[in-house]
């Protein structure tokens, strides 16, 4: 079966503080506390015809709190947990680097680290993204700054029901058309 990636707008979500609570350097499945209705929100975006991407700073790797392999295991686990509820994350970008880390090989001031837009730009290079209608959700100013630098609207999420927040965004997007 050939899979042709359809051009679609993208919903680009931060991880910590959006899909799950930001409990500081979450590197293992047992530390994940899901945001209320996280899977419903992702499924809503799938069903509305968006690519759903995650972009996440993970300096815990550079700081030696968890390895990149552990991070990948966690991200795979999160995607499979969401999939149980019919929710699909199409792709993930993470930035393991931090200039004040301690782990050799991860100490670069990397262009993917938010507030820089590198992760968003990389996703948009690898997928057929329709810019109009695309947006970012994050819980920090650095998420919104990354969105702005990539010329996308950014919505600041304060926590709570993620699906209700996404539903409101989609209503606004529809009314803009
Ligand atoms: Mg965050």
Short mmCIF file of N, CA and C and ligand atoms in Angstrom, two decimals:
data_model
loop_
_atom_site.label_atom_id
_atom_site.label_comp_id
_atom_site.label_asym_id
_atom_site.label_seq_id
_atom_site.Cartn_x
_atom_site.Cartn_y
_atom_site.Cartn_z
N UNK A 1 0.85 -1.20 0.00
CA UNK A 1 0.00 0.00 0.00
C UNK A 1 0.88 1.24 0.00
N UNK A 2 0.63 2.12 -0.92
CA UNK A 2 1.38 3.37 -0.91
C UNK A 2 0.67 4.36 0.01
N UNK A 3 1.46 5.12 0.73
CA UNK A 3 0.83 6.13 1.56
C UNK A 3 1.25 7.50 1.07
N UNK A 4 0.29 8.22 0.59
CA UNK A 4 0.56 9.59 0.13
C UNK A 4 0.10 10.54 1.22
N UNK A 5 1.03 11.37 1.65
CA UNK A 5 0.67 12.32 2.70
C UNK A 5 -0.12 13.47 2.09
N UNK A 6 -1.29 13.65 2.59
CA UNK A 6 -2.18 14.70 2.07
C UNK A 6 -1.77 16.07 2.60
N UNK A 7 -1.80 17.10 1.75
CA UNK A 7 -1.61 18.46 2.28
C UNK A 7 -2.75 18.83 3.23
N UNK A 8 -2.39 19.26 4.41
CA UNK A 8 -3.37 19.66 5.42
C UNK A 8 -2.76 20.76 6.27
N UNK A 9 -3.59 21.54 6.96
CA UNK A 9 -3.03 22.41 7.99
C UNK A 9 -2.51 21.56 9.14
N UNK A 10 -1.66 22.18 9.97
CA UNK A 10 -1.05 21.45 11.08
C UNK A 10 -1.44 22.08 12.41
N UNK A 11 -1.70 21.22 13.38
CA UNK A 11 -1.83 21.65 14.77
C UNK A 11 -0.57 21.15 15.48
N UNK A 12 0.23 22.09 15.97
CA UNK A 12 1.53 21.75 16.53
C UNK A 12 1.46 22.01 18.03
N UNK A 13 1.55 20.92 18.80
CA UNK A 13 1.30 20.99 20.24
C UNK A 13 2.60 20.79 21.03
N UNK A 14 2.78 21.65 22.00
CA UNK A 14 3.80 21.41 23.01
C UNK A 14 3.38 20.16 23.80
N UNK A 15 4.34 19.52 24.47
CA UNK A 15 3.99 18.34 25.26
C UNK A 15 3.70 18.71 26.72
N UNK A 16 4.75 19.07 27.46
CA UNK A 16 4.59 19.31 28.91
C UNK A 16 3.79 20.59 29.15
N UNK A 17 2.70 20.46 29.88
CA UNK A 17 1.82 21.60 30.11
C UNK A 17 0.69 21.69 29.11
N UNK A 18 0.70 20.77 28.11
CA UNK A 18 -0.38 20.73 27.12
C UNK A 18 -0.98 19.32 27.08
N UNK A 19 -0.23 18.35 26.59
CA UNK A 19 -0.74 16.97 26.56
C UNK A 19 -0.70 16.35 27.96
N UNK A 20 0.32 16.70 28.71
CA UNK A 20 0.45 16.21 30.10
C UNK A 20 0.86 17.38 30.97
N UNK A 21 0.68 17.21 32.26
CA UNK A 21 1.09 18.25 33.19
C UNK A 21 2.62 18.39 33.16
N UNK A 22 3.07 19.62 33.34
CA UNK A 22 4.51 19.88 33.37
C UNK A 22 5.02 19.64 34.78
N UNK A 23 5.47 18.42 35.03
CA UNK A 23 5.96 18.05 36.35
C UNK A 23 7.48 18.07 36.43
N UNK A 24 8.10 18.84 35.55
CA UNK A 24 9.56 19.02 35.56
C UNK A 24 10.32 17.76 35.14
N UNK A 25 10.87 17.81 33.95
CA UNK A 25 11.74 16.74 33.46
C UNK A 25 11.07 15.37 33.54
N UNK A 26 9.96 15.28 32.84
CA UNK A 26 9.22 14.01 32.79
C UNK A 26 9.87 13.12 31.73
N UNK A 27 10.52 12.04 32.19
CA UNK A 27 11.26 11.19 31.28
C UNK A 27 10.82 9.74 31.25
N UNK A 28 9.81 9.41 32.05
CA UNK A 28 9.39 8.01 32.15
C UNK A 28 7.86 7.92 32.23
N UNK A 29 7.28 6.86 31.66
CA UNK A 29 5.81 6.75 31.61
C UNK A 29 5.13 6.90 32.97
N UNK A 30 5.74 6.39 34.03
CA UNK A 30 5.07 6.44 35.33
C UNK A 30 4.96 7.88 35.86
N UNK A 31 5.69 8.81 35.24
CA UNK A 31 5.60 10.21 35.68
C UNK A 31 4.56 11.02 34.89
N UNK A 32 3.97 10.40 33.87
CA UNK A 32 3.02 11.15 33.04
C UNK A 32 1.67 11.28 33.75
N UNK A 33 1.22 12.52 33.88
CA UNK A 33 -0.17 12.80 34.30
C UNK A 33 -0.83 13.51 33.13
N UNK A 34 -1.72 12.82 32.47
CA UNK A 34 -2.34 13.38 31.26
C UNK A 34 -3.19 14.61 31.59
N UNK A 35 -3.16 15.57 30.69
CA UNK A 35 -4.08 16.70 30.78
C UNK A 35 -5.50 16.17 30.55
N UNK A 36 -6.51 16.72 31.23
CA UNK A 36 -7.89 16.24 30.99
C UNK A 36 -8.27 16.33 29.51
N UNK A 37 -8.80 15.22 29.01
CA UNK A 37 -9.29 15.13 27.62
C UNK A 37 -8.20 15.38 26.57
N UNK A 38 -6.97 15.00 26.89
CA UNK A 38 -5.87 15.15 25.93
C UNK A 38 -6.13 14.31 24.67
N UNK A 39 -6.52 13.05 24.87
CA UNK A 39 -6.74 12.18 23.70
C UNK A 39 -7.91 12.67 22.86
N UNK A 40 -8.97 13.11 23.54
CA UNK A 40 -10.13 13.65 22.81
C UNK A 40 -9.73 14.84 21.94
N UNK A 41 -8.86 15.69 22.50
CA UNK A 41 -8.41 16.88 21.77
C UNK A 41 -7.64 16.49 20.52
N UNK A 42 -6.73 15.51 20.68
CA UNK A 42 -5.94 15.07 19.53
C UNK A 42 -6.85 14.44 18.48
N UNK A 43 -7.80 13.61 18.94
CA UNK A 43 -8.73 12.98 18.00
C UNK A 43 -9.59 14.02 17.29
N UNK A 44 -9.99 15.04 18.02
CA UNK A 44 -10.78 16.12 17.40
C UNK A 44 -10.00 16.76 16.25
N UNK A 45 -8.70 16.97 16.49
CA UNK A 45 -7.85 17.57 15.45
C UNK A 45 -7.66 16.60 14.27
N UNK A 46 -7.47 15.31 14.57
CA UNK A 46 -7.39 14.30 13.50
C UNK A 46 -8.65 14.37 12.64
N UNK A 47 -9.79 14.34 13.31
CA UNK A 47 -11.07 14.27 12.60
C UNK A 47 -11.36 15.55 11.82
N UNK A 48 -10.81 16.68 12.31
CA UNK A 48 -11.03 17.96 11.64
C UNK A 48 -10.08 18.16 10.46
N UNK A 49 -9.19 17.17 10.23
CA UNK A 49 -8.34 17.24 9.04
C UNK A 49 -7.02 17.95 9.24
N UNK A 50 -6.49 17.87 10.44
CA UNK A 50 -5.17 18.46 10.73
C UNK A 50 -4.10 17.38 10.83
N UNK A 51 -2.89 17.70 10.36
CA UNK A 51 -1.74 16.97 10.86
C UNK A 51 -1.61 17.34 12.34
N UNK A 52 -1.30 16.37 13.18
CA UNK A 52 -1.07 16.69 14.59
C UNK A 52 0.38 16.36 14.93
N UNK A 53 1.11 17.40 15.31
CA UNK A 53 2.52 17.27 15.62
C UNK A 53 2.77 17.70 17.07
N UNK A 54 3.83 17.13 17.65
CA UNK A 54 4.28 17.55 18.98
C UNK A 54 5.67 18.13 18.84
N UNK A 55 5.91 19.25 19.49
CA UNK A 55 7.26 19.83 19.52
C UNK A 55 7.62 20.17 20.96
N UNK A 56 8.74 19.64 21.42
CA UNK A 56 8.97 19.70 22.86
C UNK A 56 10.45 19.86 23.20
N UNK A 57 10.76 20.87 24.01
CA UNK A 57 12.11 21.00 24.57
C UNK A 57 12.29 19.92 25.63
N UNK A 58 13.36 19.15 25.53
CA UNK A 58 13.62 18.10 26.53
C UNK A 58 15.06 18.19 27.01
N UNK A 59 15.35 19.28 27.72
CA UNK A 59 16.71 19.49 28.19
C UNK A 59 17.10 18.52 29.29
N UNK A 60 16.14 17.73 29.78
CA UNK A 60 16.45 16.67 30.74
C UNK A 60 17.49 15.71 30.21
N UNK A 61 17.57 15.58 28.88
CA UNK A 61 18.61 14.74 28.27
C UNK A 61 19.98 15.40 28.48
N UNK A 62 20.08 16.66 28.12
CA UNK A 62 21.36 17.38 28.28
C UNK A 62 21.78 17.46 29.75
N UNK A 63 20.79 17.49 30.64
CA UNK A 63 21.08 17.63 32.07
C UNK A 63 21.35 16.28 32.74
N UNK A 64 21.17 15.18 31.98
CA UNK A 64 21.48 13.86 32.52
C UNK A 64 20.38 13.24 33.36
N UNK A 65 19.15 13.78 33.26
CA UNK A 65 18.05 13.22 34.06
C UNK A 65 17.46 11.97 33.42
N UNK A 66 17.52 11.91 32.09
CA UNK A 66 17.11 10.70 31.36
C UNK A 66 17.83 10.71 30.03
N UNK A 67 17.92 9.52 29.42
CA UNK A 67 18.65 9.41 28.15
C UNK A 67 17.71 9.68 26.98
N UNK A 68 18.32 9.90 25.83
CA UNK A 68 17.51 10.11 24.63
C UNK A 68 16.71 8.83 24.32
N UNK A 69 17.30 7.66 24.58
CA UNK A 69 16.58 6.40 24.35
C UNK A 69 15.37 6.30 25.27
N UNK A 70 15.54 6.70 26.53
CA UNK A 70 14.40 6.69 27.46
C UNK A 70 13.31 7.68 27.01
N UNK A 71 13.76 8.83 26.52
CA UNK A 71 12.80 9.82 26.01
C UNK A 71 12.01 9.24 24.84
N UNK A 72 12.70 8.58 23.91
CA UNK A 72 12.01 8.00 22.76
C UNK A 72 11.03 6.91 23.19
N UNK A 73 11.43 6.12 24.18
CA UNK A 73 10.53 5.08 24.71
C UNK A 73 9.27 5.74 25.28
N UNK A 74 9.46 6.82 26.02
CA UNK A 74 8.32 7.54 26.60
C UNK A 74 7.41 8.11 25.50
N UNK A 75 8.01 8.73 24.50
CA UNK A 75 7.21 9.35 23.44
C UNK A 75 6.43 8.28 22.67
N UNK A 76 7.06 7.14 22.42
CA UNK A 76 6.36 6.03 21.75
C UNK A 76 5.20 5.53 22.61
N UNK A 77 5.45 5.43 23.91
CA UNK A 77 4.40 4.99 24.84
C UNK A 77 3.23 5.97 24.83
N UNK A 78 3.53 7.27 24.85
CA UNK A 78 2.46 8.28 24.83
C UNK A 78 1.62 8.15 23.56
N UNK A 79 2.30 7.96 22.44
CA UNK A 79 1.57 7.83 21.17
C UNK A 79 0.69 6.59 21.18
N UNK A 80 1.19 5.49 21.77
CA UNK A 80 0.38 4.27 21.79
C UNK A 80 -0.79 4.40 22.77
N UNK A 81 -0.58 5.10 23.88
CA UNK A 81 -1.69 5.34 24.82
C UNK A 81 -2.78 6.18 24.15
N UNK A 82 -2.39 7.22 23.43
CA UNK A 82 -3.36 8.06 22.73
C UNK A 82 -4.09 7.25 21.66
N UNK A 83 -3.33 6.38 20.99
CA UNK A 83 -3.92 5.57 19.92
C UNK A 83 -5.02 4.64 20.45
N UNK A 84 -4.90 4.23 21.71
CA UNK A 84 -5.95 3.40 22.31
C UNK A 84 -7.29 4.13 22.33
N UNK A 85 -7.23 5.47 22.38
CA UNK A 85 -8.45 6.28 22.34
C UNK A 85 -8.71 6.84 20.94
N UNK A 86 -8.07 6.24 19.95
CA UNK A 86 -8.31 6.65 18.56
C UNK A 86 -7.65 7.95 18.17
N UNK A 87 -6.68 8.40 18.96
CA UNK A 87 -6.03 9.69 18.70
C UNK A 87 -4.63 9.45 18.11
N UNK A 88 -4.31 10.18 17.06
CA UNK A 88 -3.06 9.94 16.33
C UNK A 88 -2.16 11.17 16.35
N UNK A 89 -0.94 10.98 16.87
CA UNK A 89 0.11 11.99 16.72
C UNK A 89 0.89 11.62 15.46
N UNK A 90 0.91 12.51 14.49
CA UNK A 90 1.53 12.17 13.20
C UNK A 90 3.05 12.21 13.25
N UNK A 91 3.59 13.11 14.06
CA UNK A 91 5.05 13.20 14.12
C UNK A 91 5.45 14.01 15.36
N UNK A 92 6.69 13.81 15.77
CA UNK A 92 7.20 14.46 16.99
C UNK A 92 8.58 15.04 16.70
N UNK A 93 8.84 16.20 17.21
CA UNK A 93 10.21 16.74 17.26
C UNK A 93 10.51 17.10 18.72
N UNK A 94 11.70 16.73 19.16
CA UNK A 94 12.12 17.13 20.50
C UNK A 94 13.52 17.72 20.40
N UNK A 95 13.84 18.60 21.36
CA UNK A 95 15.18 19.17 21.41
C UNK A 95 15.84 18.76 22.72
N UNK A 96 16.82 17.85 22.65
CA UNK A 96 17.45 17.35 23.88
C UNK A 96 18.59 18.24 24.37
N UNK A 97 18.89 19.30 23.63
CA UNK A 97 20.09 20.10 23.89
C UNK A 97 19.84 21.21 24.91
N UNK A 98 20.90 21.54 25.63
CA UNK A 98 20.87 22.76 26.45
C UNK A 98 22.29 23.18 26.76
N UNK A 99 22.60 24.47 26.52
CA UNK A 99 23.99 24.92 26.70
C UNK A 99 24.51 24.76 28.13
N UNK A 100 23.63 24.76 29.13
CA UNK A 100 24.12 24.59 30.50
C UNK A 100 23.85 23.18 31.03
N UNK A 101 23.75 22.21 30.13
CA UNK A 101 23.63 20.82 30.54
C UNK A 101 24.97 20.26 30.98
N UNK A 102 24.99 18.94 31.16
CA UNK A 102 26.20 18.29 31.66
C UNK A 102 26.62 17.11 30.79
N UNK A 103 25.78 16.72 29.82
CA UNK A 103 26.03 15.51 29.05
C UNK A 103 26.67 15.85 27.71
N UNK A 104 27.87 15.33 27.53
CA UNK A 104 28.61 15.53 26.29
C UNK A 104 27.74 15.23 25.07
N UNK A 105 27.81 16.10 24.07
CA UNK A 105 27.06 15.88 22.84
C UNK A 105 25.71 16.58 22.81
N UNK A 106 25.29 17.12 23.96
CA UNK A 106 23.98 17.78 24.03
C UNK A 106 24.08 19.23 24.52
N UNK A 107 25.26 19.82 24.38
CA UNK A 107 25.48 21.12 25.02
C UNK A 107 25.40 22.28 24.06
N UNK A 108 24.95 21.99 22.86
CA UNK A 108 24.86 23.01 21.82
C UNK A 108 23.70 23.97 22.12
N UNK A 109 23.88 25.22 21.74
CA UNK A 109 22.76 26.17 21.74
C UNK A 109 22.02 25.92 20.42
N UNK A 110 21.13 24.97 20.43
CA UNK A 110 20.61 24.36 19.20
C UNK A 110 19.47 25.17 18.59
N UNK A 111 19.43 25.23 17.26
CA UNK A 111 18.35 26.00 16.60
C UNK A 111 16.95 25.38 16.78
N UNK A 112 16.88 24.16 17.28
CA UNK A 112 15.57 23.57 17.54
C UNK A 112 15.03 23.98 18.91
N UNK A 113 15.87 24.49 19.78
CA UNK A 113 15.38 24.78 21.13
C UNK A 113 14.48 26.02 21.12
N UNK A 114 13.24 25.83 21.60
CA UNK A 114 12.33 26.97 21.73
C UNK A 114 12.93 27.99 22.69
N UNK A 115 12.80 29.26 22.44
CA UNK A 115 11.84 29.93 21.55
C UNK A 115 12.24 29.96 20.07
N UNK A 116 13.32 29.30 19.69
CA UNK A 116 13.65 29.26 18.27
C UNK A 116 12.65 28.35 17.55
N UNK A 117 12.44 28.62 16.25
CA UNK A 117 11.37 27.90 15.54
C UNK A 117 11.82 26.63 14.84
N UNK A 118 13.07 26.15 15.10
CA UNK A 118 13.64 25.05 14.32
C UNK A 118 12.78 23.80 14.22
N UNK A 119 12.16 23.40 15.32
CA UNK A 119 11.36 22.16 15.27
C UNK A 119 10.14 22.34 14.37
N UNK A 120 9.49 23.50 14.47
CA UNK A 120 8.31 23.76 13.62
C UNK A 120 8.74 23.78 12.15
N UNK A 121 9.84 24.46 11.87
CA UNK A 121 10.29 24.58 10.48
C UNK A 121 10.65 23.21 9.93
N UNK A 122 11.26 22.36 10.75
CA UNK A 122 11.62 21.02 10.29
C UNK A 122 10.37 20.19 9.98
N UNK A 123 9.37 20.28 10.84
CA UNK A 123 8.11 19.57 10.59
C UNK A 123 7.48 20.04 9.28
N UNK A 124 7.54 21.35 9.06
CA UNK A 124 6.89 21.91 7.87
C UNK A 124 7.67 21.57 6.60
N UNK A 125 8.96 21.25 6.75
CA UNK A 125 9.73 20.79 5.59
C UNK A 125 9.44 19.34 5.26
N UNK A 126 9.15 18.55 6.29
CA UNK A 126 8.99 17.11 6.07
C UNK A 126 7.55 16.69 5.76
N UNK A 127 6.61 17.56 5.98
CA UNK A 127 5.21 17.22 5.76
C UNK A 127 4.57 18.28 4.85
N UNK A 128 3.56 17.86 4.09
CA UNK A 128 2.87 18.84 3.24
C UNK A 128 1.88 19.65 4.07
N UNK A 129 2.36 20.73 4.63
CA UNK A 129 1.56 21.54 5.55
C UNK A 129 0.98 22.74 4.81
N UNK A 130 -0.32 22.90 4.93
CA UNK A 130 -0.97 24.12 4.44
C UNK A 130 -0.87 25.15 5.56
N UNK A 131 -0.16 26.23 5.29
CA UNK A 131 0.10 27.21 6.35
C UNK A 131 -1.19 27.84 6.86
N UNK A 132 -2.08 28.16 5.94
CA UNK A 132 -3.34 28.79 6.34
C UNK A 132 -4.14 27.80 7.19
N UNK A 133 -4.49 28.23 8.38
CA UNK A 133 -5.24 27.36 9.29
C UNK A 133 -4.35 26.62 10.27
N UNK A 134 -3.04 26.60 10.03
CA UNK A 134 -2.14 25.93 10.96
C UNK A 134 -1.94 26.78 12.21
N UNK A 135 -1.66 26.13 13.31
CA UNK A 135 -1.47 26.87 14.56
C UNK A 135 -0.68 26.04 15.57
N UNK A 136 -0.26 26.73 16.63
CA UNK A 136 0.53 26.14 17.70
C UNK A 136 -0.23 26.28 19.02
N UNK A 137 -0.14 25.26 19.88
CA UNK A 137 -0.64 25.38 21.25
C UNK A 137 0.53 25.13 22.20
N UNK A 138 0.74 26.06 23.13
CA UNK A 138 1.78 25.87 24.13
C UNK A 138 1.38 26.51 25.44
N UNK A 139 2.12 26.20 26.48
CA UNK A 139 1.79 26.75 27.80
C UNK A 139 2.79 27.81 28.24
N UNK A 140 3.78 28.10 27.40
CA UNK A 140 4.79 29.10 27.78
C UNK A 140 4.97 30.11 26.67
N UNK A 141 5.48 31.27 27.05
CA UNK A 141 5.77 32.31 26.06
C UNK A 141 6.72 31.80 24.99
N UNK A 142 7.66 30.91 25.38
CA UNK A 142 8.64 30.42 24.40
C UNK A 142 7.96 29.62 23.29
N UNK A 143 6.84 28.97 23.60
CA UNK A 143 6.08 28.25 22.57
C UNK A 143 5.49 29.24 21.56
N UNK A 144 4.95 30.31 22.12
CA UNK A 144 4.28 31.31 21.27
C UNK A 144 5.32 32.07 20.44
N UNK A 145 6.49 32.33 21.06
CA UNK A 145 7.56 33.00 20.32
C UNK A 145 8.04 32.13 19.16
N UNK A 146 8.13 30.83 19.39
CA UNK A 146 8.53 29.91 18.30
C UNK A 146 7.50 29.93 17.19
N UNK A 147 6.22 29.93 17.57
CA UNK A 147 5.14 30.00 16.57
C UNK A 147 5.25 31.28 15.75
N UNK A 148 5.42 32.40 16.45
CA UNK A 148 5.50 33.69 15.77
C UNK A 148 6.68 33.73 14.80
N UNK A 149 7.81 33.16 15.25
CA UNK A 149 9.00 33.14 14.40
C UNK A 149 8.79 32.27 13.16
N UNK A 150 7.87 31.29 13.27
CA UNK A 150 7.54 30.44 12.12
C UNK A 150 6.31 30.98 11.36
N UNK A 151 5.86 32.17 11.74
CA UNK A 151 4.72 32.83 11.09
C UNK A 151 3.42 32.05 11.25
N UNK A 152 3.25 31.46 12.44
CA UNK A 152 2.00 30.77 12.74
C UNK A 152 1.37 31.38 13.98
N UNK A 153 0.04 31.36 14.07
CA UNK A 153 -0.59 31.82 15.31
C UNK A 153 -0.31 30.84 16.45
N UNK A 154 -0.11 31.37 17.65
CA UNK A 154 0.14 30.54 18.82
C UNK A 154 -0.92 30.81 19.87
N UNK A 155 -1.45 29.74 20.45
CA UNK A 155 -2.47 29.85 21.49
C UNK A 155 -1.90 29.38 22.82
N UNK A 156 -1.98 30.26 23.80
CA UNK A 156 -1.41 29.96 25.12
C UNK A 156 -2.44 29.23 25.97
N UNK A 157 -2.09 28.01 26.38
CA UNK A 157 -2.99 27.14 27.14
C UNK A 157 -2.61 27.19 28.61
N UNK A 158 -3.60 27.48 29.47
CA UNK A 158 -3.32 27.63 30.89
C UNK A 158 -3.58 26.34 31.68
N UNK A 159 -3.89 25.25 30.99
CA UNK A 159 -4.21 24.00 31.67
C UNK A 159 -5.71 23.81 31.75
N UNK A 160 -6.13 22.60 32.12
CA UNK A 160 -7.56 22.29 32.19
C UNK A 160 -7.95 21.37 31.04
N UNK A 161 -9.21 21.53 30.59
CA UNK A 161 -9.77 20.64 29.57
C UNK A 161 -9.18 20.98 28.20
N UNK A 162 -8.26 20.15 27.73
CA UNK A 162 -7.58 20.45 26.46
C UNK A 162 -8.54 20.36 25.29
N UNK A 163 -9.48 19.42 25.37
CA UNK A 163 -10.42 19.27 24.25
C UNK A 163 -11.32 20.49 24.11
N UNK A 164 -11.76 21.05 25.22
CA UNK A 164 -12.59 22.25 25.17
C UNK A 164 -11.80 23.42 24.57
N UNK A 165 -10.52 23.50 24.93
CA UNK A 165 -9.65 24.56 24.40
C UNK A 165 -9.50 24.41 22.89
N UNK A 166 -9.25 23.18 22.45
CA UNK A 166 -9.08 22.93 21.01
C UNK A 166 -10.38 23.21 20.26
N UNK A 167 -11.50 22.80 20.85
CA UNK A 167 -12.80 23.04 20.19
C UNK A 167 -13.02 24.54 19.98
N UNK A 168 -12.64 25.35 20.97
CA UNK A 168 -12.78 26.81 20.84
C UNK A 168 -11.88 27.35 19.73
N UNK A 169 -10.66 26.83 19.65
CA UNK A 169 -9.75 27.28 18.58
C UNK A 169 -10.36 26.95 17.22
N UNK A 170 -10.85 25.73 17.09
CA UNK A 170 -11.38 25.32 15.79
C UNK A 170 -12.59 26.16 15.39
N UNK A 171 -13.42 26.53 16.36
CA UNK A 171 -14.55 27.42 16.06
C UNK A 171 -14.04 28.74 15.51
N UNK A 172 -12.99 29.26 16.14
CA UNK A 172 -12.42 30.53 15.68
C UNK A 172 -11.82 30.41 14.30
N UNK A 173 -11.13 29.28 14.07
CA UNK A 173 -10.52 29.07 12.74
C UNK A 173 -11.59 29.04 11.67
N UNK A 174 -12.71 28.36 12.00
CA UNK A 174 -13.79 28.25 11.02
C UNK A 174 -14.36 29.62 10.73
N UNK A 175 -14.55 30.44 11.78
CA UNK A 175 -15.17 31.74 11.56
C UNK A 175 -14.24 32.71 10.81
N UNK A 176 -12.95 32.39 10.80
CA UNK A 176 -12.00 33.26 10.07
C UNK A 176 -12.09 33.04 8.56
N UNK A 177 -12.61 31.86 8.17
CA UNK A 177 -12.61 31.53 6.74
C UNK A 177 -13.69 32.28 5.98
MG1 LIG B 1 5.35 23.31 27.99
#
